[in-house]
Amino acid sequence: MKYDRTYNFSAGPAMMPEEVLEEIRDEMMNYQGSGMCVMEMSHRSKVFDQIIKEAEADLREVMNIPDNYKVLFVQGGGTLQFAMVPMNLMKNGKAVYIETGSWSKKAIAEAKKYGEVIVAASSKDKNFSYIPDCSDLDIPEDADYVYICENETINGVTWNKLPNTKGHILVSDQSSMFLSKPCNVSDYGLIWAGVQKNVGPAGMAVVIIREDLIRDDLPHWVPTYMNYKTHADSDSLYNTPNCWAIYCCGKVFKYLKKIGGLEVMHQRNLDKANLLYDFLDHSKMFTAAVRPEDRSLMNVPFVTATAEMDAEVVAASKKAGFDNLKGHKSVGGLRASIYNAMPKEGVVALVDFLKKFEAEHK
Ligand SMILES: *Cc1c(COP(=O)(O)O)cnc(C)c1O
């Protein structure tokens, strides 16, 4: 790789496309003749106004977002959305959540502070290694929404078929699969994603919300910043936004347009993931942790027979120049996060390394 960079398999913050980083570098000292770096720029300036407007327009184009949805850039990362969703969408004080792993568990715990949470399906019984059947859920008539984590970053499961919400609004945490494949936005009431997994630098979430779900009758205790209406009414410029993240994400949206959009990205992601899963399924030493039909294209957890051997693989991988292959502390084992910006060569190199390790440790 150029610049002596490492193949970084981190779950996030994660790799960004090299050509995007190069563009950012080239514009660092003087952004397009403005005489400033974007980090130094007023968020009320004309130059920045164009940056944020273009970022939104490009994202709308890439995801084909219908006009009746608002796009919001909100600080507080992914975690703030665990609270903002129930604060803003619980009208009847009741919502249905599907429990599929660590991040949906966090969302459930937070939502319980604001209302009644009904866990209508869970894959806890098998250590969150699959997506439960959600074709015929028991959903109370007055539930305000159905919530899923569309890709569980830690557990490595993903939804290939959305739940049957029986007419209720679907809310999805897309943090670790955002922009990894085409998305039919009108299937959802609200999509949100922390950007540091698959797009840009940490510290921001993109929220895509159907306009009619933005309320002006929230209880007075809801902080101004945490009301979606605040951001919608001010085009994400109510206060100083994360200008730097907006700028970098905007570059990535343009990059996605340039390579041919989400269909092309999806194909590349399928190629990469298939390479790795195919190796794992044929290996005698390594095992993929997730049921084949629910496997994430982005986060690939796998194990050897023992925790000691897992640790040995991680140590050897570090020596060989791969970073962040250790599984999350809550589940152990190994995990390769292979987001949009991980080049295919990185996955090929990883598979070669694992093959060699296996041959040497027979
Ligand atoms: C990382 C992650 C989050 C939390 O994001 P932060 O920005 O760290 O708060 C939430 N959901 C999913 C699926 C994630 O991968």
Tab-separated table of C-alpha atoms and ligand atoms in Angstrom:
chain	number	residue	atom	x	y	z
A	1	MET	CA	0.000	0.000	0.000
A	2	LYS	CA	1.039	3.593	-0.598
A	3	TYR	CA	2.293	5.665	2.360
A	4	ASP	CA	3.210	2.520	4.299
A	5	ARG	CA	-0.335	2.342	5.636
A	6	THR	CA	-1.677	-0.705	7.413
A	7	TYR	CA	-4.707	-2.823	6.551
A	8	ASN	CA	-6.857	-1.600	9.390
A	9	PHE	CA	-9.646	-4.044	10.243
A	10	SER	CA	-11.021	-1.835	13.026
A	11	ALA	CA	-14.764	-1.810	13.680
A	12	GLY	CA	-14.620	1.977	13.825
A	13	PRO	CA	-13.301	4.549	13.367
A	14	ALA	CA	-12.184	2.739	10.278
A	15	MET	CA	-10.449	3.135	6.948
A	16	MET	CA	-11.465	5.849	4.509
A	17	PRO	CA	-10.870	5.710	0.741
A	18	GLU	CA	-7.263	6.659	0.056
A	19	GLU	CA	-8.141	9.054	-2.756
A	20	VAL	CA	-10.517	10.887	-0.415
A	21	LEU	CA	-7.759	11.284	2.166
A	22	GLU	CA	-5.479	12.589	-0.570
A	23	GLU	CA	-8.035	15.199	-1.634
A	24	ILE	CA	-8.484	16.289	1.972
A	25	ARG	CA	-4.710	16.552	2.314
A	26	ASP	CA	-4.474	18.677	-0.811
A	27	GLU	CA	-7.136	21.047	0.474
A	28	MET	CA	-5.830	21.165	4.028
A	29	MET	CA	-4.032	24.513	4.002
A	30	ASN	CA	-6.276	26.392	1.608
A	31	TYR	CA	-9.684	25.002	0.788
A	32	GLN	CA	-10.465	25.846	-2.825
A	33	GLY	CA	-9.042	29.341	-2.699
A	34	SER	CA	-10.817	30.316	0.531
A	35	GLY	CA	-7.466	30.898	2.225
A	36	MET	CA	-8.442	28.604	5.088
A	37	CYS	CA	-8.673	25.013	6.154
A	38	VAL	CA	-12.242	23.756	6.587
A	39	MET	CA	-11.410	23.321	10.282
A	40	GLU	CA	-10.909	27.082	10.557
A	41	MET	CA	-14.016	28.118	8.716
A	42	SER	CA	-17.189	29.706	10.038
A	43	HIS	CA	-20.144	27.391	9.716
A	44	ARG	CA	-22.107	30.464	8.622
A	45	SER	CA	-19.732	31.244	5.765
A	46	LYS	CA	-20.722	30.965	2.114
A	47	VAL	CA	-17.963	28.456	1.518
A	48	PHE	CA	-19.152	26.144	4.258
A	49	ASP	CA	-22.757	26.584	3.241
A	50	GLN	CA	-21.856	25.124	-0.106
A	51	ILE	CA	-19.998	22.233	1.545
A	52	ILE	CA	-22.976	21.216	3.691
A	53	LYS	CA	-25.534	21.721	0.901
A	54	GLU	CA	-23.488	19.637	-1.528
A	55	ALA	CA	-22.940	16.930	1.073
A	56	GLU	CA	-26.688	16.640	1.581
A	57	ALA	CA	-27.461	16.761	-2.144
A	58	ASP	CA	-24.860	14.093	-2.916
A	59	LEU	CA	-26.117	11.810	-0.160
A	60	ARG	CA	-29.673	12.263	-1.443
A	61	GLU	CA	-28.503	11.289	-4.897
A	62	VAL	CA	-26.452	8.290	-3.773
A	63	MET	CA	-29.272	6.868	-1.614
A	64	ASN	CA	-32.078	8.117	-3.819
A	65	ILE	CA	-33.744	9.722	-0.804
A	66	PRO	CA	-37.339	10.805	-1.499
A	67	ASP	CA	-38.231	14.496	-1.078
A	68	ASN	CA	-40.459	13.871	1.922
A	69	TYR	CA	-37.462	12.826	4.012
A	70	LYS	CA	-35.168	15.230	5.841
A	71	VAL	CA	-31.430	14.601	6.070
A	72	LEU	CA	-29.899	15.769	9.355
A	73	PHE	CA	-26.282	15.930	10.486
A	74	VAL	CA	-26.336	15.556	14.268
A	75	GLN	CA	-23.485	15.474	16.763
A	76	GLY	CA	-23.277	12.957	19.586
A	77	GLY	CA	-22.383	10.013	17.381
A	78	GLY	CA	-24.518	6.930	17.300
A	79	THR	CA	-25.165	6.744	21.020
A	80	LEU	CA	-27.174	9.961	21.207
A	81	GLN	CA	-29.621	8.465	18.723
A	82	PHE	CA	-30.454	5.696	21.204
A	83	ALA	CA	-32.094	8.470	23.248
A	84	MET	CA	-33.231	10.823	20.488
A	85	VAL	CA	-35.295	8.143	18.762
A	86	PRO	CA	-37.558	7.339	21.738
A	87	MET	CA	-37.647	10.992	22.884
A	88	ASN	CA	-38.943	12.093	19.512
A	89	LEU	CA	-40.949	9.136	18.267
A	90	MET	CA	-42.636	7.736	21.383
A	91	LYS	CA	-46.019	9.389	21.187
A	92	ASN	CA	-47.933	6.601	22.916
A	93	GLY	CA	-44.914	5.769	25.066
A	94	LYS	CA	-44.532	2.292	23.591
A	95	ALA	CA	-42.182	0.771	21.046
A	96	VAL	CA	-41.158	-2.620	19.728
A	97	TYR	CA	-37.466	-3.522	19.597
A	98	ILE	CA	-35.794	-6.557	18.072
A	99	GLU	CA	-32.829	-7.833	20.059
A	100	THR	CA	-30.089	-9.128	17.776
A	101	GLY	CA	-26.850	-8.214	19.566
A	102	SER	CA	-24.868	-5.664	21.532
A	103	TRP	CA	-26.037	-2.515	19.771
A	104	SER	CA	-29.743	-3.327	19.813
A	105	LYS	CA	-29.336	-4.187	23.500
A	106	LYS	CA	-27.908	-0.727	24.120
A	107	ALA	CA	-30.772	0.848	22.204
A	108	ILE	CA	-33.295	-1.143	24.254
A	109	ALA	CA	-31.713	-0.147	27.568
A	110	GLU	CA	-31.803	3.535	26.618
A	111	ALA	CA	-35.360	3.468	25.252
A	112	LYS	CA	-36.603	1.971	28.529
A	113	LYS	CA	-35.831	5.300	30.175
A	114	TYR	CA	-38.494	6.966	28.069
A	115	GLY	CA	-41.282	4.434	27.741
A	116	GLU	CA	-42.416	0.866	27.473
A	117	VAL	CA	-40.184	-1.352	25.379
A	118	ILE	CA	-41.522	-4.599	23.984
A	119	VAL	CA	-38.823	-6.985	22.793
A	120	ALA	CA	-40.834	-8.858	20.179
A	121	ALA	CA	-38.029	-11.142	19.010
A	122	SER	CA	-34.536	-12.013	20.148
A	123	SER	CA	-31.640	-14.197	19.101
A	124	LYS	CA	-30.164	-14.270	22.577
A	125	ASP	CA	-30.762	-18.024	22.831
A	126	LYS	CA	-27.965	-18.671	20.334
A	127	ASN	CA	-25.572	-15.958	21.355
A	128	PHE	CA	-26.871	-13.511	18.728
A	129	SER	CA	-25.586	-15.607	15.847
A	130	TYR	CA	-28.673	-15.197	13.665
A	131	ILE	CA	-31.577	-12.869	12.816
A	132	PRO	CA	-34.866	-14.128	14.248
A	133	ASP	CA	-37.881	-14.699	12.016
A	134	CYS	CA	-39.794	-11.428	12.043
A	135	SER	CA	-42.441	-12.168	9.453
A	136	ASP	CA	-45.298	-12.362	11.960
A	137	LEU	CA	-44.464	-10.450	15.111
A	138	ASP	CA	-46.819	-9.654	17.928
A	139	ILE	CA	-46.970	-5.873	17.605
A	140	PRO	CA	-49.412	-3.881	19.748
A	141	GLU	CA	-51.645	-1.638	17.673
A	142	ASP	CA	-50.502	1.469	19.570
A	143	ALA	CA	-46.765	0.811	19.331
A	144	ASP	CA	-45.054	3.935	17.988
A	145	TYR	CA	-42.385	2.163	15.968
A	146	VAL	CA	-40.420	-1.027	15.383
A	147	TYR	CA	-36.681	-0.708	15.916
A	148	ILE	CA	-33.859	-2.784	14.481
A	149	CYS	CA	-30.080	-2.604	14.361
A	150	GLU	CA	-29.621	-3.490	10.722
A	151	ASN	CA	-26.039	-4.670	11.105
A	152	GLU	CA	-24.724	-5.737	14.481
A	153	THR	CA	-21.124	-4.536	14.425
A	154	ILE	CA	-19.971	-6.745	17.297
A	155	ASN	CA	-21.944	-9.904	16.563
A	156	GLY	CA	-21.666	-9.768	12.786
A	157	VAL	CA	-25.306	-10.396	11.880
A	158	THR	CA	-27.214	-8.419	9.286
A	159	TRP	CA	-30.816	-8.146	8.112
A	160	ASN	CA	-31.316	-9.329	4.555
A	161	LYS	CA	-35.080	-9.099	4.820
A	162	LEU	CA	-36.629	-6.330	6.877
A	163	PRO	CA	-39.167	-7.246	9.583
A	164	ASN	CA	-42.871	-7.177	8.845
A	165	THR	CA	-43.871	-4.178	10.957
A	166	LYS	CA	-47.567	-4.590	10.159
A	167	GLY	CA	-47.920	-1.002	9.132
A	168	HIS	CA	-45.850	0.472	11.953
A	169	ILE	CA	-42.921	2.772	11.358
A	170	LEU	CA	-39.565	1.058	10.949
A	171	VAL	CA	-36.546	2.662	12.619
A	172	SER	CA	-33.107	1.345	11.715
A	173	ASP	CA	-29.626	1.809	13.106
A	174	GLN	CA	-27.544	1.467	9.926
A	175	SER	CA	-24.278	2.654	11.490
A	176	SER	CA	-22.095	-0.222	10.381
A	177	MET	CA	-23.704	-0.886	6.994
A	178	PHE	CA	-24.641	2.641	5.903
A	179	LEU	CA	-24.027	3.074	2.159
A	180	SER	CA	-22.707	-0.484	1.802
A	181	LYS	CA	-25.548	-1.467	-0.539
A	182	PRO	CA	-28.631	0.069	-2.150
A	183	CYS	CA	-31.343	1.042	0.324
A	184	ASN	CA	-35.026	1.652	-0.318
A	185	VAL	CA	-35.472	4.620	1.996
A	186	SER	CA	-39.266	4.596	1.814
A	187	ASP	CA	-39.315	1.252	3.665
A	188	TYR	CA	-38.292	3.215	6.756
A	189	GLY	CA	-39.645	6.007	8.915
A	190	LEU	CA	-36.211	6.825	10.227
A	191	ILE	CA	-32.703	5.653	9.378
A	192	TRP	CA	-29.725	6.781	11.378
A	193	ALA	CA	-26.021	6.011	11.181
A	194	GLY	CA	-22.951	7.022	13.121
A	195	VAL	CA	-20.565	7.952	10.320
A	196	GLN	CA	-17.256	6.671	11.682
A	197	LYS	CA	-17.872	3.075	10.629
A	198	ASN	CA	-18.472	3.303	6.934
A	199	VAL	CA	-18.102	6.947	5.947
A	200	GLY	CA	-15.876	9.451	7.720
A	201	PRO	CA	-14.464	10.760	10.986
A	202	ALA	CA	-16.195	10.139	14.336
A	203	GLY	CA	-18.528	12.486	16.153
A	204	MET	CA	-21.593	12.685	13.968
A	205	ALA	CA	-24.663	10.766	12.941
A	206	VAL	CA	-26.661	11.118	9.760
A	207	VAL	CA	-30.403	10.946	10.405
A	208	ILE	CA	-32.840	10.395	7.560
A	209	ILE	CA	-36.348	11.022	8.831
A	210	ARG	CA	-39.735	11.087	7.143
A	211	GLU	CA	-41.050	14.625	7.468
A	212	ASP	CA	-44.380	13.738	9.065
A	213	LEU	CA	-42.536	12.118	11.992
A	214	ILE	CA	-40.963	15.418	13.002
A	215	ARG	CA	-43.108	16.737	15.842
A	216	ASP	CA	-43.727	20.129	17.334
A	217	ASP	CA	-45.495	18.796	20.431
A	218	LEU	CA	-42.594	17.252	22.339
A	219	PRO	CA	-42.571	17.595	26.127
A	220	HIS	CA	-40.712	20.693	27.297
A	221	TRP	CA	-38.006	18.650	29.040
A	222	VAL	CA	-36.628	17.372	25.741
A	223	PRO	CA	-33.376	19.306	25.244
A	224	THR	CA	-33.512	21.670	22.277
A	225	TYR	CA	-30.575	19.923	20.676
A	226	MET	CA	-32.277	16.543	20.912
A	227	ASN	CA	-35.426	17.574	19.100
A	228	TYR	CA	-35.236	16.513	15.451
A	229	LYS	CA	-37.270	19.590	14.567
A	230	THR	CA	-34.437	21.813	15.768
A	231	HIS	CA	-32.126	20.307	13.173
A	232	ALA	CA	-34.729	20.010	10.436
A	233	ASP	CA	-35.811	23.653	10.735
A	234	SER	CA	-32.233	24.924	10.619
A	235	ASP	CA	-30.835	22.623	7.925
A	236	SER	CA	-28.457	21.108	10.510
A	237	LEU	CA	-27.050	24.550	11.323
A	238	TYR	CA	-28.876	25.326	14.574
A	239	ASN	CA	-25.547	25.489	16.376
A	240	THR	CA	-21.990	24.879	15.192
A	241	PRO	CA	-22.132	21.453	13.583
A	242	ASN	CA	-19.287	18.997	13.165
A	243	CYS	CA	-18.025	20.919	10.127
A	244	TRP	CA	-15.025	18.687	9.632
A	245	ALA	CA	-17.051	15.460	9.610
A	246	ILE	CA	-19.607	16.995	7.234
A	247	TYR	CA	-16.809	18.009	4.864
A	248	CYS	CA	-15.095	14.587	4.954
A	249	CYS	CA	-18.372	12.681	4.613
A	250	GLY	CA	-19.275	14.900	1.671
A	251	LYS	CA	-16.065	13.800	-0.031
A	252	VAL	CA	-16.993	10.166	0.516
A	253	PHE	CA	-20.492	10.734	-0.930
A	254	LYS	CA	-18.853	12.163	-4.057
A	255	TYR	CA	-16.475	9.237	-4.183
A	256	LEU	CA	-19.420	6.812	-4.076
A	257	LYS	CA	-21.062	8.684	-6.942
A	258	LYS	CA	-17.851	8.535	-8.909
A	259	ILE	CA	-17.336	4.780	-8.590
A	260	GLY	CA	-20.873	4.139	-9.834
A	261	GLY	CA	-23.006	4.261	-6.710
A	262	LEU	CA	-24.257	1.757	-4.197
A	263	GLU	CA	-24.796	-1.120	-6.652
A	264	VAL	CA	-21.097	-1.074	-7.473
A	265	MET	CA	-20.178	-0.683	-3.809
A	266	HIS	CA	-22.412	-3.615	-2.909
A	267	GLN	CA	-20.794	-5.840	-5.527
A	268	ARG	CA	-17.346	-4.980	-4.205
A	269	ASN	CA	-18.465	-5.687	-0.658
A	270	LEU	CA	-19.953	-9.042	-1.680
A	271	ASP	CA	-16.701	-9.988	-3.410
A	272	LYS	CA	-14.627	-9.141	-0.358
A	273	ALA	CA	-16.913	-10.832	2.160
A	274	ASN	CA	-17.315	-13.970	0.051
A	275	LEU	CA	-13.561	-14.330	-0.143
A	276	LEU	CA	-13.234	-14.310	3.611
A	277	TYR	CA	-16.305	-16.429	4.441
A	278	ASP	CA	-15.340	-18.954	1.803
A	279	PHE	CA	-11.951	-19.365	3.414
A	280	LEU	CA	-13.463	-19.659	6.915
A	281	ASP	CA	-15.998	-22.257	5.787
A	282	HIS	CA	-13.258	-24.436	4.308
A	283	SER	CA	-10.787	-23.993	7.129
A	284	LYS	CA	-10.245	-26.651	9.792
A	285	MET	CA	-8.871	-24.116	12.250
A	286	PHE	CA	-11.198	-21.121	11.902
A	287	THR	CA	-14.982	-20.987	12.124
A	288	ALA	CA	-17.307	-18.134	11.198
A	289	ALA	CA	-19.565	-17.338	14.143
A	290	VAL	CA	-22.774	-16.459	12.273
A	291	ARG	CA	-25.406	-18.495	10.432
A	292	PRO	CA	-24.645	-18.200	6.683
A	293	GLU	CA	-27.869	-16.451	5.626
A	294	ASP	CA	-27.482	-13.692	8.237
A	295	ARG	CA	-23.801	-12.918	7.835
A	296	SER	CA	-22.682	-9.317	7.721
A	297	LEU	CA	-20.731	-8.102	4.714
A	298	MET	CA	-19.017	-5.568	6.960
A	299	ASN	CA	-18.070	-7.262	10.233
A	300	VAL	CA	-16.855	-10.845	10.161
A	301	PRO	CA	-16.438	-12.492	13.582
A	302	PHE	CA	-14.616	-15.822	13.682
A	303	VAL	CA	-12.968	-18.136	16.189
A	304	THR	CA	-10.441	-20.916	16.558
A	305	ALA	CA	-11.004	-23.800	18.978
A	306	THR	CA	-9.571	-21.980	22.006
A	307	ALA	CA	-9.198	-18.477	23.400
A	308	GLU	CA	-5.439	-19.072	23.651
A	309	MET	CA	-5.183	-19.840	19.950
A	310	ASP	CA	-7.365	-16.782	19.151
A	311	ALA	CA	-4.881	-14.628	21.062
A	312	GLU	CA	-1.987	-16.222	19.217
A	313	VAL	CA	-3.553	-15.430	15.848
A	314	VAL	CA	-4.169	-11.826	16.885
A	315	ALA	CA	-0.546	-11.404	18.015
A	316	ALA	CA	0.810	-12.962	14.812
A	317	SER	CA	-1.502	-10.810	12.668
A	318	LYS	CA	-0.169	-7.668	14.309
A	319	LYS	CA	3.377	-8.728	13.506
A	320	ALA	CA	2.348	-9.376	9.914
A	321	GLY	CA	1.037	-5.804	9.587
A	322	PHE	CA	-2.699	-6.211	10.148
A	323	ASP	CA	-4.421	-4.065	12.731
A	324	ASN	CA	-7.434	-4.494	14.999
A	325	LEU	CA	-8.372	-8.118	14.357
A	326	LYS	CA	-9.176	-8.836	17.984
A	327	GLY	CA	-12.865	-9.566	18.601
A	328	HIS	CA	-14.833	-7.200	20.835
A	329	LYS	CA	-14.122	-7.836	24.490
A	330	SER	CA	-17.735	-8.872	25.087
A	331	VAL	CA	-17.593	-11.784	22.641
A	332	GLY	CA	-13.900	-12.630	22.236
A	333	GLY	CA	-12.442	-14.425	19.228
A	334	LEU	CA	-11.482	-12.446	16.158
A	335	ARG	CA	-13.293	-9.962	13.990
A	336	ALA	CA	-12.363	-8.490	10.642
A	337	SER	CA	-14.278	-5.328	9.811
A	338	ILE	CA	-14.152	-4.924	6.059
A	339	TYR	CA	-16.081	-1.728	5.400
A	340	ASN	CA	-16.473	0.026	2.048
A	341	ALA	CA	-12.967	1.494	2.144
A	342	MET	CA	-11.116	-1.749	2.883
A	343	PRO	CA	-9.478	-2.605	-0.433
A	344	LYS	CA	-9.918	-6.109	-1.813
A	345	GLU	CA	-6.146	-6.547	-1.554
A	346	GLY	CA	-6.497	-6.177	2.212
A	347	VAL	CA	-8.902	-9.114	2.399
A	348	VAL	CA	-6.766	-11.190	0.029
A	349	ALA	CA	-3.733	-10.497	2.209
A	350	LEU	CA	-5.666	-11.413	5.353
A	351	VAL	CA	-6.855	-14.710	3.882
A	352	ASP	CA	-3.294	-15.527	2.777
A	353	PHE	CA	-2.051	-14.791	6.257
A	354	LEU	CA	-4.711	-16.969	7.928
A	355	LYS	CA	-4.036	-19.812	5.478
A	356	LYS	CA	-0.356	-19.690	6.248
A	357	PHE	CA	-0.998	-19.546	9.988
A	358	GLU	CA	-3.213	-22.593	9.741
A	359	ALA	CA	-0.633	-24.531	7.735
A	360	GLU	CA	2.055	-23.720	10.293
A	361	HIS	CA	-0.072	-24.721	13.276
A	362	LYS	CA	-1.435	-28.078	12.168
B	1	LIG	C1	-20.610	2.112	16.722
B	1	LIG	C2	-22.046	1.868	16.739
B	1	LIG	C3	-22.909	2.648	17.515
B	1	LIG	C4	-22.426	3.737	18.458
B	1	LIG	O1	-21.784	4.760	17.820
B	1	LIG	P1	-20.993	5.910	18.637
B	1	LIG	O2	-20.784	6.951	17.604
B	1	LIG	O3	-19.741	5.302	19.154
B	1	LIG	O4	-21.879	6.364	19.730
B	1	LIG	C5	-24.254	2.381	17.454
B	1	LIG	N1	-24.738	1.403	16.659
B	1	LIG	C6	-23.931	0.625	15.909
B	1	LIG	C7	-24.525	-0.436	15.056
B	1	LIG	C8	-22.565	0.840	15.919
B	1	LIG	O5	-21.771	0.060	15.165
